[in-house]
Coordinates of C-alpha atoms in Angstrom, one line a residue:
X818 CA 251.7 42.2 144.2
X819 CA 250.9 42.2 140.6
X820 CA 248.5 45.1 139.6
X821 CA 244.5 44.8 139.2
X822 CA 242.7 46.8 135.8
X823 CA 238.9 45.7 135.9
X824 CA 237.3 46.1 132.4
X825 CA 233.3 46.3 131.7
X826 CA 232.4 44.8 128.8
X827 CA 235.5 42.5 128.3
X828 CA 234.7 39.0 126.9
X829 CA 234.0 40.8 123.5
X830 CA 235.8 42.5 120.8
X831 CA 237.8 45.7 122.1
X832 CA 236.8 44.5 125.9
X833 CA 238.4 41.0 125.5
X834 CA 241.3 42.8 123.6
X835 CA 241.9 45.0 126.3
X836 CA 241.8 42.4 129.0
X837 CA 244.4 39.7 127.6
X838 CA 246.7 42.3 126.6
X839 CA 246.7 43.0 130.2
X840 CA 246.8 39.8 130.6
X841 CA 250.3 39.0 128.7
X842 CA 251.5 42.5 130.3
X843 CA 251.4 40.5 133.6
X844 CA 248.6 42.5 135.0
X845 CA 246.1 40.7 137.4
X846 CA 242.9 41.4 135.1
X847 CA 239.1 41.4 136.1
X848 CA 235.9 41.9 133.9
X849 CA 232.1 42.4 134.2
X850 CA 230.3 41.3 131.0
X851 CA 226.2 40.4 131.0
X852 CA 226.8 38.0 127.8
X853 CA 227.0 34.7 129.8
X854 CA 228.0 32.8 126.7
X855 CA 230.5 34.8 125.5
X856 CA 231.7 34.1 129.2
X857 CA 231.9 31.2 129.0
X858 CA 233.8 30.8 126.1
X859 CA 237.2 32.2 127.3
X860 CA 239.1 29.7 129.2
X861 CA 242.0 31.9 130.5
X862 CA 242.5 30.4 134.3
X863 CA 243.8 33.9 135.1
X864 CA 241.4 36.1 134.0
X865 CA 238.5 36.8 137.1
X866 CA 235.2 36.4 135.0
X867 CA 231.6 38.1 136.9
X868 CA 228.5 37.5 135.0
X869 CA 226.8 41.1 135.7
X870 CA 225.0 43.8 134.3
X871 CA 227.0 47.6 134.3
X872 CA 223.2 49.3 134.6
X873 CA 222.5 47.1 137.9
X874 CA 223.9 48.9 141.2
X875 CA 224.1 45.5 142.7
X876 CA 225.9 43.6 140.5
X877 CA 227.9 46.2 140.6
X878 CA 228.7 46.5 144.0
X879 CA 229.1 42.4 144.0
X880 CA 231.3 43.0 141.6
X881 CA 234.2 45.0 143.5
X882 CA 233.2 43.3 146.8
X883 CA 234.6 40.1 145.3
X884 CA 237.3 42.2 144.1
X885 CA 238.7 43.4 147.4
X886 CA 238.5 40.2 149.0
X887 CA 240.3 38.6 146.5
X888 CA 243.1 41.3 145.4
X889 CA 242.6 43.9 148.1
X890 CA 243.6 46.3 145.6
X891 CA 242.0 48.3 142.4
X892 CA 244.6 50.7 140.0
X893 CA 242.6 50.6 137.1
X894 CA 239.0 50.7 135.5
X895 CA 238.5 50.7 131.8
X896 CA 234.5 51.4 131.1
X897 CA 234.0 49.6 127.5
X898 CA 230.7 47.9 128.1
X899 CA 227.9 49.5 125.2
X900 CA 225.0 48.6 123.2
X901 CA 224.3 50.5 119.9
X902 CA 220.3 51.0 120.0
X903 CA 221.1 52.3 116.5
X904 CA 217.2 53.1 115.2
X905 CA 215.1 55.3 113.4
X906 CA 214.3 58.5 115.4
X907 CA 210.2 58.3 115.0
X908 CA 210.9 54.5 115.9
X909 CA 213.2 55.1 118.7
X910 CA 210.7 54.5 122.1
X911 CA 211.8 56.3 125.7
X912 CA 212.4 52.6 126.8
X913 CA 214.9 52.6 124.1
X914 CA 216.1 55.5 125.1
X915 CA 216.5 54.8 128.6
X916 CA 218.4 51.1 128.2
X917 CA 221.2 52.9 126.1
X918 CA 222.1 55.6 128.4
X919 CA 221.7 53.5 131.3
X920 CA 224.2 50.9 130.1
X921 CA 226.2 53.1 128.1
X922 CA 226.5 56.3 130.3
X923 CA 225.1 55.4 133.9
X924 CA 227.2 52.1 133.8
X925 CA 230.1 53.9 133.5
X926 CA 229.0 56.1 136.8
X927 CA 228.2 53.2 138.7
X928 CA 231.1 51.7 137.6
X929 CA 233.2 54.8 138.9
X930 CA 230.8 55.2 142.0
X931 CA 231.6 51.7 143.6
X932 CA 235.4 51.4 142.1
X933 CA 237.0 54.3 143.1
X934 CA 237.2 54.2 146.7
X935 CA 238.9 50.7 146.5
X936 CA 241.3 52.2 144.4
X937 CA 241.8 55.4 146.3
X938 CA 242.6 52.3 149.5
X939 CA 245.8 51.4 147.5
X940 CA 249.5 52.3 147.3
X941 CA 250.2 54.4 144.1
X942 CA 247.8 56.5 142.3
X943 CA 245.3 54.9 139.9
X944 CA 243.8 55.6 136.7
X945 CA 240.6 55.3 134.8
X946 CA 239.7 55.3 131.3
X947 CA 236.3 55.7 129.6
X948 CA 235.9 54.3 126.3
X949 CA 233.4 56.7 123.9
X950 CA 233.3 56.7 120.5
X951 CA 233.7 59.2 117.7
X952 CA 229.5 59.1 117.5
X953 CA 230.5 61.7 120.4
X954 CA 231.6 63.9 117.7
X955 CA 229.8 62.6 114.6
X956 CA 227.0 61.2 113.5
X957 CA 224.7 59.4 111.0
X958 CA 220.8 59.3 111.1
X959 CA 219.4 57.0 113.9
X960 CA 222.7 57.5 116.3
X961 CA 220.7 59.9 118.8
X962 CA 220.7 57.2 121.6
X963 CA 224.3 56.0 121.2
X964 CA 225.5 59.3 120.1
X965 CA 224.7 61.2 123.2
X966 CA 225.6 58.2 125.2
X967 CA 228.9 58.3 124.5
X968 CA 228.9 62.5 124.3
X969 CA 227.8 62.2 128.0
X970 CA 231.0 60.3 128.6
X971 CA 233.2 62.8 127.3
X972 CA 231.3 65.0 129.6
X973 CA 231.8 62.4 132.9
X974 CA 235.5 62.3 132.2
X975 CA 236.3 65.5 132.8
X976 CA 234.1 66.1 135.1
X977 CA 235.8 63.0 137.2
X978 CA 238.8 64.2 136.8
X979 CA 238.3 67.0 138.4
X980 CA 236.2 65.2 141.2
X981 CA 239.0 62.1 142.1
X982 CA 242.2 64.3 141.1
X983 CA 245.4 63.9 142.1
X984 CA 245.2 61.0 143.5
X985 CA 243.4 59.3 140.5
X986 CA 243.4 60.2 136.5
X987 CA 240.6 60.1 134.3
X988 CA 240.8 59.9 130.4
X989 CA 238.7 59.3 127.5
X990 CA 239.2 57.1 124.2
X991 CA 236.8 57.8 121.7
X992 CA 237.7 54.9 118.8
X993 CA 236.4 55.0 115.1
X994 CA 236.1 52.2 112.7
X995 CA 237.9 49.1 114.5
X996 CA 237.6 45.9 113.7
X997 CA 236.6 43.3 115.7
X998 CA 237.2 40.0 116.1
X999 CA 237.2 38.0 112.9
X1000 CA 235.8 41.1 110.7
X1001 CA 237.3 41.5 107.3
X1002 CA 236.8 44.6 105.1
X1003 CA 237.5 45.1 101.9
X1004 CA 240.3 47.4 100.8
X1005 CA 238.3 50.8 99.1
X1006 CA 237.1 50.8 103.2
X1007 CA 240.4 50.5 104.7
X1008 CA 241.8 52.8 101.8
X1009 CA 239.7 55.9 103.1
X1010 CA 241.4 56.1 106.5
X1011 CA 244.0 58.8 106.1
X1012 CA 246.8 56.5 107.3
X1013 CA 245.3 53.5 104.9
X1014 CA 243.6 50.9 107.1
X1015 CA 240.8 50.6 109.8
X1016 CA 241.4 50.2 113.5
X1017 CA 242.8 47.3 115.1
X1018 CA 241.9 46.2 118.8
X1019 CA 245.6 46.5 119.4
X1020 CA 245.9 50.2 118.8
X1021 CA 243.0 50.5 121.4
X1022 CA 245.1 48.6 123.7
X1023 CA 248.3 50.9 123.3
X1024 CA 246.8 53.6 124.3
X1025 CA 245.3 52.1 127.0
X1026 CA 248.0 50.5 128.8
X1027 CA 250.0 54.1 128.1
X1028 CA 247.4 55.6 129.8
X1029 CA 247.6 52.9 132.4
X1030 CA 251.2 53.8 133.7
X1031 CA 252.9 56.0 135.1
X1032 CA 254.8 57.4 131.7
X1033 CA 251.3 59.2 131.4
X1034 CA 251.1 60.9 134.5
X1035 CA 250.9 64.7 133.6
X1036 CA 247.7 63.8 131.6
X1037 CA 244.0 63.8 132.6
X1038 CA 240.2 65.0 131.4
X1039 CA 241.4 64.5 128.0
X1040 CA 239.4 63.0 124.9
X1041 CA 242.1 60.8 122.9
X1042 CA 240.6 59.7 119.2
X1043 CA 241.9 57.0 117.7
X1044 CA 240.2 56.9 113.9
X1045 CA 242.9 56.9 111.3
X1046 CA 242.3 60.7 110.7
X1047 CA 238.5 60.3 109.8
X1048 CA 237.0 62.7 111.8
X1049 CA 239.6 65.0 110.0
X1050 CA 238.6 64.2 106.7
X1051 CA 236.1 66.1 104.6
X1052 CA 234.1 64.5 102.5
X1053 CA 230.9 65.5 99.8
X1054 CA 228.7 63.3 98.0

């Protein structure tokens, strides 16, 4: 039986990216997205689609109940699913506060929580990958929702992988400038990446499905950033 990865946040952008490049690796693929028309929109007959929200224990544990009884089997979970909540400290509200961490940090927990004992139920080991952002490392005024967000997940990797070892791996990707779907910049942005360009969804992907297998094996609790050399790059205005 062909493999299951389940991906939060996968009809958009690096999600969606992720799950058809599963997809055309001939992996069974699953995702969780609350964007009902972006949903909607893909048409893949192979792709398992759940309309659900990461913060909401229940759709959650719908979620990998409808899993089991119709793949019996979990090896991976890739947490993408985020919302910026990019704002103005002074401006920024505890509501605010509270929606960005609960998507962005206790979605990936709940995600974990309900996921890993059907994966621990199969054949094999299995492995799970937590997408952050370099905003973990990094920021810019206005980030202090999103930015500890995605530090906290930094944090919850390693922390997992010390939890759910051997039998399960846990890894972070913290991603820079990628573009998504359709964007186009121009080339004085791509040109101040070290290796020339911005991101692509498919260097996302690569390391993921490394990551996925078992060539990675020997590797957990680590924090992978993929951002053309930016974070290495000093820079004074």
């Amino acid at each position: 039986m062909s493999k299951l990865v389940v991906i939060s946040g996968g009809a958009n952008n690096i999600g969606k990216g992720i799950a058809f490049g599963f997809l055309n690796e001939g992996w069974n693929v699953a995702i969780i997205d609350n964007n009902i028309e972006a949903l909607k929109k893909i048409k893949e007959p192979n792709l398992f689609k759940f309309f659900g929200d990461v913060s909401n224990e229940d759709d959650i544990k719908k979620f990998y109940n409808e899993l089991k009884i119709k793949y019996k089997r979990l090896d991976v979970i890739i947490n993408n699913a985020a919302i910026g909540g990019f704002k103005n400290f002074f401006e920024l509200t505890l509501n605010d506060w509270k929606k960005v961490i609960d998507v962005n940090l206790t979605g990936y927990f709940l995600m974990v929580k309900y996921g890993a004992p059907l994966m621990l139920d199969c054949p094999g080991k299995g492995s799970i990958i937590n997408i952050s952002s370099t905003r973990a490392i990094m920021s810019e005024p206005g980030n202090e929702a999103y930015s500890s967000s995605k530090a906290g997940i930094l944090g919850l990797t390693h922390a997992l992988a010390n939890s759910l070892g051997p039998n399960i791996r846990v890894n972070a990707i913290s991603p820079g400038w990628i573009l998504h779907e359709n964007e186009q910049v121009s080339e004085i942005e791509h040109k101040q990446h070290l290796v020339g360009r911005a991101g692509y969804i498919q260097d996302i992907f690569n390391l993921v499905l490394f990551l996925s297998e078992n060539k990675s094996e020997f590797i957990t609790g680590q924090n992978f950033v993929i951002d053309g050399g930016m974070t290495k790059k000093m820079t004074y205005i």
